[in-house]
GROMACS .gro file of C-alpha atoms in nm:
model
  445
    1UNK     CA    1  -0.770  -0.871   0.618
    2UNK     CA    2  -0.767  -0.527   0.488
    3UNK     CA    3  -0.695  -0.288   0.764
    4UNK     CA    4  -0.339  -0.172   0.755
    5UNK     CA    5  -0.114   0.033   0.525
    6UNK     CA    6   0.107  -0.268   0.463
    7UNK     CA    7  -0.175  -0.399   0.244
    8UNK     CA    8  -0.058  -0.203  -0.058
    9UNK     CA    9  -0.252  -0.441  -0.282
   10UNK     CA   10  -0.569  -0.251  -0.207
   11UNK     CA   11  -0.455   0.007  -0.461
   12UNK     CA   12  -0.224  -0.207  -0.672
   13UNK     CA   13  -0.428  -0.498  -0.799
   14UNK     CA   14  -0.156  -0.615  -1.033
   15UNK     CA   15   0.016  -0.828  -0.768
   16UNK     CA   16  -0.306  -0.991  -0.658
   17UNK     CA   17  -0.409  -1.053  -1.016
   18UNK     CA   18  -0.073  -1.203  -1.101
   19UNK     CA   19  -0.090  -1.438  -0.806
   20UNK     CA   20  -0.448  -1.533  -0.884
   21UNK     CA   21  -0.369  -1.606  -1.246
   22UNK     CA   22  -0.152  -1.892  -1.127
   23UNK     CA   23  -0.471  -2.065  -1.024
   24UNK     CA   24  -0.559  -2.121  -1.385
   25UNK     CA   25  -0.343  -2.433  -1.421
   26UNK     CA   26  -0.430  -2.794  -1.348
   27UNK     CA   27  -0.713  -2.822  -1.099
   28UNK     CA   28  -0.764  -3.106  -0.859
   29UNK     CA   29  -1.052  -3.330  -0.962
   30UNK     CA   30  -1.422  -3.270  -0.921
   31UNK     CA   31  -1.673  -3.023  -1.052
   32UNK     CA   32  -1.905  -2.765  -0.908
   33UNK     CA   33  -1.871  -2.577  -0.583
   34UNK     CA   34  -1.859  -2.850  -0.320
   35UNK     CA   35  -1.566  -2.923  -0.092
   36UNK     CA   36  -1.376  -3.248  -0.063
   37UNK     CA   37  -1.586  -3.403   0.214
   38UNK     CA   38  -1.765  -3.325   0.534
   39UNK     CA   39  -1.547  -3.297   0.843
   40UNK     CA   40  -1.810  -3.472   1.051
   41UNK     CA   41  -1.852  -3.458   1.427
   42UNK     CA   42  -2.098  -3.276   1.649
   43UNK     CA   43  -2.255  -2.956   1.523
   44UNK     CA   44  -2.313  -2.792   1.860
   45UNK     CA   45  -2.082  -2.498   1.911
   46UNK     CA   46  -1.796  -2.575   2.146
   47UNK     CA   47  -1.888  -2.944   2.178
   48UNK     CA   48  -1.658  -3.235   2.111
   49UNK     CA   49  -1.304  -3.286   2.232
   50UNK     CA   50  -1.021  -3.186   2.001
   51UNK     CA   51  -0.651  -3.253   2.037
   52UNK     CA   52  -0.325  -3.248   1.850
   53UNK     CA   53  -0.159  -2.976   1.645
   54UNK     CA   54  -0.250  -2.755   1.350
   55UNK     CA   55  -0.057  -2.507   1.142
   56UNK     CA   56  -0.220  -2.185   1.028
   57UNK     CA   57  -0.104  -1.967   0.737
   58UNK     CA   58  -0.167  -1.594   0.736
   59UNK     CA   59   0.017  -1.262   0.718
   60UNK     CA   60   0.053  -0.916   0.866
   61UNK     CA   61  -0.194  -0.811   1.136
   62UNK     CA   62  -0.411  -1.118   1.079
   63UNK     CA   63  -0.124  -1.345   1.177
   64UNK     CA   64  -0.058  -1.123   1.476
   65UNK     CA   65  -0.420  -1.151   1.588
   66UNK     CA   66  -0.426  -1.529   1.556
   67UNK     CA   67  -0.100  -1.572   1.741
   68UNK     CA   68  -0.242  -1.369   2.026
   69UNK     CA   69  -0.571  -1.559   2.045
   70UNK     CA   70  -0.418  -1.900   1.982
   71UNK     CA   71  -0.295  -1.903   2.343
   72UNK     CA   72  -0.650  -1.858   2.473
   73UNK     CA   73  -0.770  -2.137   2.246
   74UNK     CA   74  -0.500  -2.373   2.368
   75UNK     CA   75  -0.592  -2.300   2.728
   76UNK     CA   76  -0.955  -2.373   2.654
   77UNK     CA   77  -0.859  -2.697   2.478
   78UNK     CA   78  -0.574  -2.864   2.672
   79UNK     CA   79  -0.362  -3.090   2.459
   80UNK     CA   80  -0.384  -2.869   2.149
   81UNK     CA   81  -0.117  -2.663   1.973
   82UNK     CA   82  -0.183  -2.391   1.717
   83UNK     CA   83   0.121  -2.285   1.516
   84UNK     CA   84   0.048  -1.960   1.330
   85UNK     CA   85   0.296  -1.893   1.050
   86UNK     CA   86   0.324  -1.550   0.888
   87UNK     CA   87   0.395  -1.645   0.526
   88UNK     CA   88   0.386  -1.287   0.399
   89UNK     CA   89   0.132  -1.154   0.154
   90UNK     CA   90   0.365  -1.135  -0.145
   91UNK     CA   91   0.414  -1.513  -0.152
   92UNK     CA   92   0.084  -1.628  -0.005
   93UNK     CA   93  -0.111  -1.708  -0.319
   94UNK     CA   94   0.186  -1.867  -0.492
   95UNK     CA   95   0.226  -2.104  -0.197
   96UNK     CA   96  -0.146  -2.182  -0.175
   97UNK     CA   97  -0.173  -2.244  -0.548
   98UNK     CA   98   0.128  -2.475  -0.554
   99UNK     CA   99  -0.011  -2.669  -0.258
  100UNK     CA  100  -0.355  -2.707  -0.412
  101UNK     CA  101  -0.213  -2.807  -0.746
  102UNK     CA  102   0.024  -3.063  -0.596
  103UNK     CA  103  -0.214  -3.196  -0.331
  104UNK     CA  104   0.028  -3.153  -0.041
  105UNK     CA  105   0.224  -2.903   0.163
  106UNK     CA  106  -0.056  -2.676   0.282
  107UNK     CA  107  -0.132  -2.570   0.638
  108UNK     CA  108  -0.443  -2.693   0.821
  109UNK     CA  109  -0.602  -2.346   0.810
  110UNK     CA  110  -0.554  -2.094   0.529
  111UNK     CA  111  -0.625  -1.724   0.516
  112UNK     CA  112  -0.777  -1.634   0.179
  113UNK     CA  113  -0.915  -1.296   0.077
  114UNK     CA  114  -1.287  -1.304   0.014
  115UNK     CA  115  -1.276  -1.222  -0.355
  116UNK     CA  116  -1.007  -1.489  -0.404
  117UNK     CA  117  -1.207  -1.777  -0.254
  118UNK     CA  118  -1.432  -1.826  -0.561
  119UNK     CA  119  -1.123  -1.833  -0.781
  120UNK     CA  120  -0.970  -2.115  -0.577
  121UNK     CA  121  -1.287  -2.315  -0.526
  122UNK     CA  122  -1.372  -2.278  -0.893
  123UNK     CA  123  -1.039  -2.421  -1.005
  124UNK     CA  124  -0.985  -2.661  -0.716
  125UNK     CA  125  -1.337  -2.780  -0.623
  126UNK     CA  126  -1.206  -3.078  -0.427
  127UNK     CA  127  -0.935  -2.878  -0.256
  128UNK     CA  128  -1.133  -2.769   0.051
  129UNK     CA  129  -1.340  -2.929   0.323
  130UNK     CA  130  -1.714  -2.881   0.302
  131UNK     CA  131  -1.802  -2.699   0.626
  132UNK     CA  132  -2.176  -2.683   0.560
  133UNK     CA  133  -2.286  -2.917   0.839
  134UNK     CA  134  -2.070  -2.738   1.096
  135UNK     CA  135  -2.073  -2.380   0.971
  136UNK     CA  136  -2.386  -2.343   0.764
  137UNK     CA  137  -2.596  -2.242   1.062
  138UNK     CA  138  -2.388  -1.925   1.102
  139UNK     CA  139  -2.497  -1.783   0.767
  140UNK     CA  140  -2.736  -1.533   0.919
  141UNK     CA  141  -2.470  -1.407   1.159
  142UNK     CA  142  -2.235  -1.279   0.891
  143UNK     CA  143  -2.244  -0.990   0.649
  144UNK     CA  144  -2.438  -1.124   0.351
  145UNK     CA  145  -2.190  -0.994   0.095
  146UNK     CA  146  -1.903  -1.167   0.277
  147UNK     CA  147  -2.109  -1.484   0.317
  148UNK     CA  148  -2.152  -1.496  -0.058
  149UNK     CA  149  -1.776  -1.529  -0.103
  150UNK     CA  150  -1.755  -1.847   0.108
  151UNK     CA  151  -2.041  -2.044  -0.046
  152UNK     CA  152  -1.983  -2.259  -0.352
  153UNK     CA  153  -2.193  -2.293  -0.665
  154UNK     CA  154  -2.404  -2.563  -0.502
  155UNK     CA  155  -2.447  -2.374  -0.176
  156UNK     CA  156  -2.171  -2.553   0.013
  157UNK     CA  157  -1.999  -2.353   0.286
  158UNK     CA  158  -1.626  -2.369   0.216
  159UNK     CA  159  -1.493  -2.110   0.463
  160UNK     CA  160  -1.608  -1.858   0.722
  161UNK     CA  161  -1.579  -1.482   0.663
  162UNK     CA  162  -1.340  -1.296   0.890
  163UNK     CA  163  -1.318  -0.925   0.821
  164UNK     CA  164  -1.470  -0.686   0.569
  165UNK     CA  165  -1.399  -0.340   0.431
  166UNK     CA  166  -1.720  -0.135   0.443
  167UNK     CA  167  -1.670   0.187   0.250
  168UNK     CA  168  -1.744   0.548   0.334
  169UNK     CA  169  -1.618   0.893   0.239
  170UNK     CA  170  -1.326   1.026   0.442
  171UNK     CA  171  -1.314   1.403   0.401
  172UNK     CA  172  -1.099   1.696   0.512
  173UNK     CA  173  -1.314   1.904   0.743
  174UNK     CA  174  -1.097   2.214   0.696
  175UNK     CA  175  -1.123   2.199   0.315
  176UNK     CA  176  -1.500   2.155   0.327
  177UNK     CA  177  -1.536   2.438   0.578
  178UNK     CA  178  -1.322   2.675   0.370
  179UNK     CA  179  -1.541   2.608   0.066
  180UNK     CA  180  -1.866   2.627   0.261
  181UNK     CA  181  -1.961   2.268   0.175
  182UNK     CA  182  -2.164   2.059   0.420
  183UNK     CA  183  -2.069   1.689   0.383
  184UNK     CA  184  -2.427   1.595   0.474
  185UNK     CA  185  -2.539   1.739   0.140
  186UNK     CA  186  -2.335   1.490  -0.062
  187UNK     CA  187  -2.621   1.247  -0.115
  188UNK     CA  188  -2.538   1.154  -0.473
  189UNK     CA  189  -2.227   1.139  -0.688
  190UNK     CA  190  -2.361   1.436  -0.882
  191UNK     CA  191  -2.358   1.627  -0.552
  192UNK     CA  192  -2.001   1.507  -0.501
  193UNK     CA  193  -1.889   1.640  -0.839
  194UNK     CA  194  -2.058   1.975  -0.778
  195UNK     CA  195  -1.896   2.002  -0.436
  196UNK     CA  196  -1.561   1.905  -0.584
  197UNK     CA  197  -1.572   2.190  -0.834
  198UNK     CA  198  -1.658   2.430  -0.554
  199UNK     CA  199  -1.387   2.302  -0.321
  200UNK     CA  200  -1.122   2.316  -0.590
  201UNK     CA  201  -1.217   2.672  -0.681
  202UNK     CA  202  -1.209   2.783  -0.317
  203UNK     CA  203  -0.903   2.593  -0.195
  204UNK     CA  204  -0.714   2.458  -0.495
  205UNK     CA  205  -0.749   2.101  -0.372
  206UNK     CA  206  -0.869   1.817  -0.592
  207UNK     CA  207  -1.116   1.553  -0.468
  208UNK     CA  208  -0.949   1.213  -0.482
  209UNK     CA  209  -0.631   1.026  -0.564
  210UNK     CA  210  -0.617   0.749  -0.823
  211UNK     CA  211  -0.341   0.525  -0.955
  212UNK     CA  212  -0.290   0.472  -1.326
  213UNK     CA  213  -0.185   0.108  -1.288
  214UNK     CA  214  -0.513  -0.028  -1.156
  215UNK     CA  215  -0.890   0.004  -1.193
  216UNK     CA  216  -0.917   0.284  -0.940
  217UNK     CA  217  -1.254   0.321  -0.771
  218UNK     CA  218  -1.436   0.122  -1.041
  219UNK     CA  219  -1.477  -0.202  -0.839
  220UNK     CA  220  -1.613  -0.002  -0.546
  221UNK     CA  221  -1.861   0.178  -0.771
  222UNK     CA  222  -1.969  -0.148  -0.933
  223UNK     CA  223  -2.036  -0.322  -0.602
  224UNK     CA  224  -2.225  -0.019  -0.481
  225UNK     CA  225  -2.465  -0.094  -0.766
  226UNK     CA  226  -2.478  -0.467  -0.690
  227UNK     CA  227  -2.242  -0.615  -0.946
  228UNK     CA  228  -1.881  -0.695  -1.025
  229UNK     CA  229  -1.733  -0.818  -1.355
  230UNK     CA  230  -1.974  -1.109  -1.401
  231UNK     CA  231  -2.346  -1.171  -1.358
  232UNK     CA  232  -2.482  -1.523  -1.365
  233UNK     CA  233  -2.147  -1.636  -1.500
  234UNK     CA  234  -2.169  -1.394  -1.794
  235UNK     CA  235  -1.945  -1.096  -1.867
  236UNK     CA  236  -2.108  -0.782  -1.727
  237UNK     CA  237  -1.854  -0.503  -1.768
  238UNK     CA  238  -2.064  -0.310  -2.020
  239UNK     CA  239  -2.392  -0.306  -1.830
  240UNK     CA  240  -2.572   0.026  -1.770
  241UNK     CA  241  -2.433   0.017  -1.415
  242UNK     CA  242  -2.076  -0.022  -1.539
  243UNK     CA  243  -2.118   0.255  -1.795
  244UNK     CA  244  -2.261   0.478  -1.522
  245UNK     CA  245  -1.961   0.410  -1.298
  246UNK     CA  246  -1.703   0.469  -1.570
  247UNK     CA  247  -1.880   0.785  -1.685
  248UNK     CA  248  -1.861   0.922  -1.332
  249UNK     CA  249  -1.489   0.852  -1.323
  250UNK     CA  250  -1.438   1.030  -1.656
  251UNK     CA  251  -1.640   1.328  -1.532
  252UNK     CA  252  -1.418   1.355  -1.226
  253UNK     CA  253  -1.112   1.352  -1.451
  254UNK     CA  254  -1.251   1.597  -1.703
  255UNK     CA  255  -1.333   1.847  -1.430
  256UNK     CA  256  -0.979   1.825  -1.294
  257UNK     CA  257  -1.080   1.661  -0.966
  258UNK     CA  258  -0.848   1.358  -0.983
  259UNK     CA  259  -0.488   1.366  -0.861
  260UNK     CA  260  -0.285   1.080  -1.008
  261UNK     CA  261  -0.024   0.930  -0.782
  262UNK     CA  262   0.180   0.610  -0.803
  263UNK     CA  263   0.088   0.318  -0.580
  264UNK     CA  264   0.012   0.300  -0.211
  265UNK     CA  265   0.296   0.529  -0.114
  266UNK     CA  266   0.163   0.792  -0.352
  267UNK     CA  267  -0.181   0.774  -0.192
  268UNK     CA  268  -0.041   0.807   0.159
  269UNK     CA  269   0.197   1.089   0.071
  270UNK     CA  270  -0.062   1.275  -0.133
  271UNK     CA  271  -0.314   1.252   0.149
  272UNK     CA  272  -0.060   1.363   0.407
  273UNK     CA  273   0.031   1.664   0.194
  274UNK     CA  274  -0.335   1.761   0.160
  275UNK     CA  275  -0.347   1.727  -0.218
  276UNK     CA  276  -0.707   1.605  -0.208
  277UNK     CA  277  -1.015   1.667   0.004
  278UNK     CA  278  -1.167   1.318   0.013
  279UNK     CA  279  -1.080   0.950   0.004
  280UNK     CA  280  -1.369   0.716  -0.077
  281UNK     CA  281  -1.249   0.389   0.067
  282UNK     CA  282  -1.286   0.127   0.339
  283UNK     CA  283  -1.280   0.131   0.718
  284UNK     CA  284  -0.920   0.012   0.730
  285UNK     CA  285  -0.807   0.356   0.604
  286UNK     CA  286  -0.863   0.479   0.958
  287UNK     CA  287  -0.557   0.282   1.066
  288UNK     CA  288  -0.345   0.446   0.799
  289UNK     CA  289  -0.456   0.794   0.901
  290UNK     CA  290  -0.401   0.748   1.273
  291UNK     CA  291  -0.067   0.568   1.237
  292UNK     CA  292   0.094   0.759   0.952
  293UNK     CA  293  -0.065   1.104   0.985
  294UNK     CA  294  -0.107   1.173   1.357
  295UNK     CA  295  -0.032   1.538   1.295
  296UNK     CA  296  -0.363   1.568   1.103
  297UNK     CA  297  -0.576   1.476   1.403
  298UNK     CA  298  -0.902   1.665   1.400
  299UNK     CA  299  -0.893   1.739   1.027
  300UNK     CA  300  -1.088   1.438   0.901
  301UNK     CA  301  -1.450   1.331   0.915
  302UNK     CA  302  -1.639   1.030   0.779
  303UNK     CA  303  -1.970   1.029   0.590
  304UNK     CA  304  -2.155   0.761   0.390
  305UNK     CA  305  -2.054   0.731   0.027
  306UNK     CA  306  -2.259   0.934  -0.218
  307UNK     CA  307  -2.508   0.715  -0.405
  308UNK     CA  308  -2.593   0.699  -0.774
  309UNK     CA  309  -2.953   0.790  -0.696
  310UNK     CA  310  -3.114   0.976  -0.408
  311UNK     CA  311  -3.235   0.649  -0.258
  312UNK     CA  312  -2.936   0.440  -0.364
  313UNK     CA  313  -2.690   0.231  -0.162
  314UNK     CA  314  -2.438   0.448   0.020
  315UNK     CA  315  -2.158   0.200   0.079
  316UNK     CA  316  -1.957  -0.072  -0.088
  317UNK     CA  317  -1.676  -0.307   0.014
  318UNK     CA  318  -1.302  -0.308  -0.043
  319UNK     CA  319  -1.104  -0.593   0.107
  320UNK     CA  320  -1.183  -0.863   0.358
  321UNK     CA  321  -1.072  -1.219   0.420
  322UNK     CA  322  -1.185  -1.568   0.513
  323UNK     CA  323  -1.051  -1.876   0.691
  324UNK     CA  324  -1.077  -2.215   0.525
  325UNK     CA  325  -0.967  -2.577   0.580
  326UNK     CA  326  -0.787  -2.737   0.284
  327UNK     CA  327  -0.877  -3.097   0.208
  328UNK     CA  328  -0.523  -3.208   0.284
  329UNK     CA  329  -0.545  -3.095   0.648
  330UNK     CA  330  -0.427  -3.369   0.883
  331UNK     CA  331  -0.645  -3.244   1.170
  332UNK     CA  332  -0.959  -3.088   1.019
  333UNK     CA  333  -1.165  -3.113   1.338
  334UNK     CA  334  -0.912  -2.903   1.529
  335UNK     CA  335  -0.880  -2.668   1.233
  336UNK     CA  336  -1.255  -2.609   1.233
  337UNK     CA  337  -1.265  -2.566   1.610
  338UNK     CA  338  -1.003  -2.290   1.588
  339UNK     CA  339  -1.187  -2.111   1.306
  340UNK     CA  340  -1.514  -2.132   1.499
  341UNK     CA  341  -1.345  -2.001   1.813
  342UNK     CA  342  -1.200  -1.701   1.634
  343UNK     CA  343  -1.484  -1.598   1.409
  344UNK     CA  344  -1.810  -1.681   1.589
  345UNK     CA  345  -1.717  -1.514   1.916
  346UNK     CA  346  -1.827  -1.154   1.966
  347UNK     CA  347  -1.556  -1.109   2.229
  348UNK     CA  348  -1.279  -1.230   2.000
  349UNK     CA  349  -1.404  -1.032   1.702
  350UNK     CA  350  -1.422  -0.706   1.899
  351UNK     CA  351  -1.079  -0.782   2.043
  352UNK     CA  352  -0.935  -0.810   1.692
  353UNK     CA  353  -1.100  -0.483   1.593
  354UNK     CA  354  -0.954  -0.305   1.898
  355UNK     CA  355  -0.608  -0.455   1.881
  356UNK     CA  356  -0.545  -0.524   1.513
  357UNK     CA  357  -0.806  -0.310   1.339
  358UNK     CA  358  -0.983  -0.603   1.171
  359UNK     CA  359  -1.339  -0.490   1.099
  360UNK     CA  360  -1.571  -0.786   1.174
  361UNK     CA  361  -1.784  -0.961   0.915
  362UNK     CA  362  -1.959  -1.117   1.218
  363UNK     CA  363  -2.269  -0.902   1.267
  364UNK     CA  364  -2.323  -0.955   1.643
  365UNK     CA  365  -1.986  -0.787   1.702
  366UNK     CA  366  -2.112  -0.468   1.537
  367UNK     CA  367  -2.351  -0.410   1.828
  368UNK     CA  368  -2.070  -0.387   2.081
  369UNK     CA  369  -2.053  -0.051   2.266
  370UNK     CA  370  -1.692  -0.012   2.152
  371UNK     CA  371  -1.810   0.076   1.802
  372UNK     CA  372  -2.018   0.362   1.938
  373UNK     CA  373  -1.726   0.528   2.113
  374UNK     CA  374  -1.617   0.872   1.997
  375UNK     CA  375  -1.276   0.892   1.832
  376UNK     CA  376  -1.056   1.186   1.918
  377UNK     CA  377  -0.868   1.169   1.587
  378UNK     CA  378  -1.193   1.243   1.404
  379UNK     CA  379  -1.288   1.535   1.624
  380UNK     CA  380  -1.504   1.324   1.851
  381UNK     CA  381  -1.704   1.156   1.574
  382UNK     CA  382  -1.806   0.792   1.633
  383UNK     CA  383  -1.672   0.677   1.298
  384UNK     CA  384  -1.684   0.304   1.373
  385UNK     CA  385  -2.056   0.338   1.431
  386UNK     CA  386  -2.090   0.488   1.083
  387UNK     CA  387  -1.910   0.191   0.931
  388UNK     CA  388  -2.109  -0.056   1.142
  389UNK     CA  389  -2.437   0.085   1.011
  390UNK     CA  390  -2.312   0.085   0.653
  391UNK     CA  391  -2.175  -0.270   0.679
  392UNK     CA  392  -2.527  -0.412   0.705
  393UNK     CA  393  -2.616  -0.271   0.363
  394UNK     CA  394  -2.317  -0.384   0.153
  395UNK     CA  395  -2.458  -0.536  -0.168
  396UNK     CA  396  -2.351  -0.896  -0.239
  397UNK     CA  397  -2.178  -0.942  -0.573
  398UNK     CA  398  -2.065  -1.235  -0.781
  399UNK     CA  399  -1.697  -1.328  -0.784
  400UNK     CA  400  -1.569  -1.580  -1.037
  401UNK     CA  401  -1.251  -1.775  -1.103
  402UNK     CA  402  -1.190  -1.552  -1.408
  403UNK     CA  403  -1.190  -1.225  -1.214
  404UNK     CA  404  -0.813  -1.189  -1.250
  405UNK     CA  405  -0.830  -1.213  -1.629
  406UNK     CA  406  -1.112  -0.962  -1.634
  407UNK     CA  407  -0.924  -0.725  -1.403
  408UNK     CA  408  -0.620  -0.716  -1.632
  409UNK     CA  409  -0.838  -0.614  -1.925
  410UNK     CA  410  -1.031  -0.361  -1.718
  411UNK     CA  411  -0.711  -0.180  -1.620
  412UNK     CA  412  -0.657  -0.100  -1.987
  413UNK     CA  413  -1.018   0.010  -2.023
  414UNK     CA  414  -0.994   0.247  -1.727
  415UNK     CA  415  -0.670   0.396  -1.856
  416UNK     CA  416  -0.823   0.438  -2.201
  417UNK     CA  417  -1.110   0.640  -2.058
  418UNK     CA  418  -0.928   0.834  -1.786
  419UNK     CA  419  -0.598   0.911  -1.956
  420UNK     CA  420  -0.684   0.905  -2.327
  421UNK     CA  421  -1.036   1.044  -2.331
  422UNK     CA  422  -1.204   0.741  -2.483
  423UNK     CA  423  -1.579   0.698  -2.467
  424UNK     CA  424  -1.685   0.492  -2.162
  425UNK     CA  425  -1.954   0.294  -2.345
  426UNK     CA  426  -1.731   0.203  -2.637
  427UNK     CA  427  -1.433   0.118  -2.419
  428UNK     CA  428  -1.639  -0.104  -2.191
  429UNK     CA  429  -1.799  -0.280  -2.488
  430UNK     CA  430  -1.451  -0.352  -2.619
  431UNK     CA  431  -1.343  -0.481  -2.279
  432UNK     CA  432  -1.648  -0.707  -2.263
  433UNK     CA  433  -1.559  -0.861  -2.598
  434UNK     CA  434  -1.201  -0.919  -2.486
  435UNK     CA  435  -1.306  -1.078  -2.156
  436UNK     CA  436  -1.559  -1.301  -2.331
  437UNK     CA  437  -1.289  -1.416  -2.572
  438UNK     CA  438  -1.032  -1.471  -2.295
  439UNK     CA  439  -1.269  -1.668  -2.069
  440UNK     CA  440  -1.502  -1.841  -2.315
  441UNK     CA  441  -1.801  -1.683  -2.138
  442UNK     CA  442  -2.105  -1.523  -2.292
  443UNK     CA  443  -2.184  -1.157  -2.239
  444UNK     CA  444  -2.484  -1.027  -2.049
  445UNK     CA  445  -2.744  -0.925  -2.304
   0.00000   0.00000   0.00000
């Protein structure tokens, strides 16, 4: 999940990368992208009796949501018990990695962030149940980018998507109004830069906050163009798309439109103090604004992200999670039944959006009238409807088990360009060579 301010990792990728790098040890046997074995049983939704007990691992608002809905599941399935354990985000990937490596000690259901699933299934290909026969038929019901994170190299379905983080541009309506800028005119990133110069001149405010210890908005800009760090298994950090993204970031810096703050707290404080006029990020930022900055009600609006071309994609994705059944589960049928109950129910998905702010990857939930409701905090704008429309256009990208290694190298590349004025093309070419050497992969030609 990716919807609350406690998820500081959204801006500080170092923790996530450090946890993910632990995956690189001894993998359980097998090759390719398939799971351990098929769970078996009837494929019809809601059919087949289940019983017994399962344990579920999660954290933060996701654990809260599952604890709440577990009672309804138990009532629907007498004789079942669902024990949801909040293991905390900071220790989650250490615990999952140790369990996969040792072959024991894991819960029956695991929460895994979408971009982490390929890392685990790549290193532990026999560590998860193959859900294809039971869950494969839901592929068309989920956001296609999220669905790509739960399918293995051979097309096996190894989890179901839960939530996503469709991106848009949060903007200060008062800053834009003072500078005479209409947010509807920000169709491209060039428009965004031009508007930023105008807003800064008129109001003194910069355009966005970045942190010097991570890759900033680069991953968002890459996915907007349909790629991440790898393409077809090859290193792709020096493609024309990557150079275009990094050049944009350098332009924003060179024109004095970037405010550098430290970590999540710096982003929140800087936004609250009005240091910047926009935040290009995901739907979960709404929760941060309404909970931590209630005094700014009426001063924010939401618009689609600017695109790289006039007809380009105007969104991306930051965050999101999945639910999966590890091969060592003692009650995989019950584990699957609980996942299916949570994630393929429009009612449950909308409930989790209303109560816990988890933006559904399940497309039928996006048609619910709740998403069309006007939000007072945003001056009566139906912001959830904006995100719902954008969510259907998020480009799928390729995640690999070596993403953490690549991310570490890319942090240095971003800092080299943004803080030391290095040439984007040269710095990305250097990063591509380093990633190829560190991973043993070829580069995209």
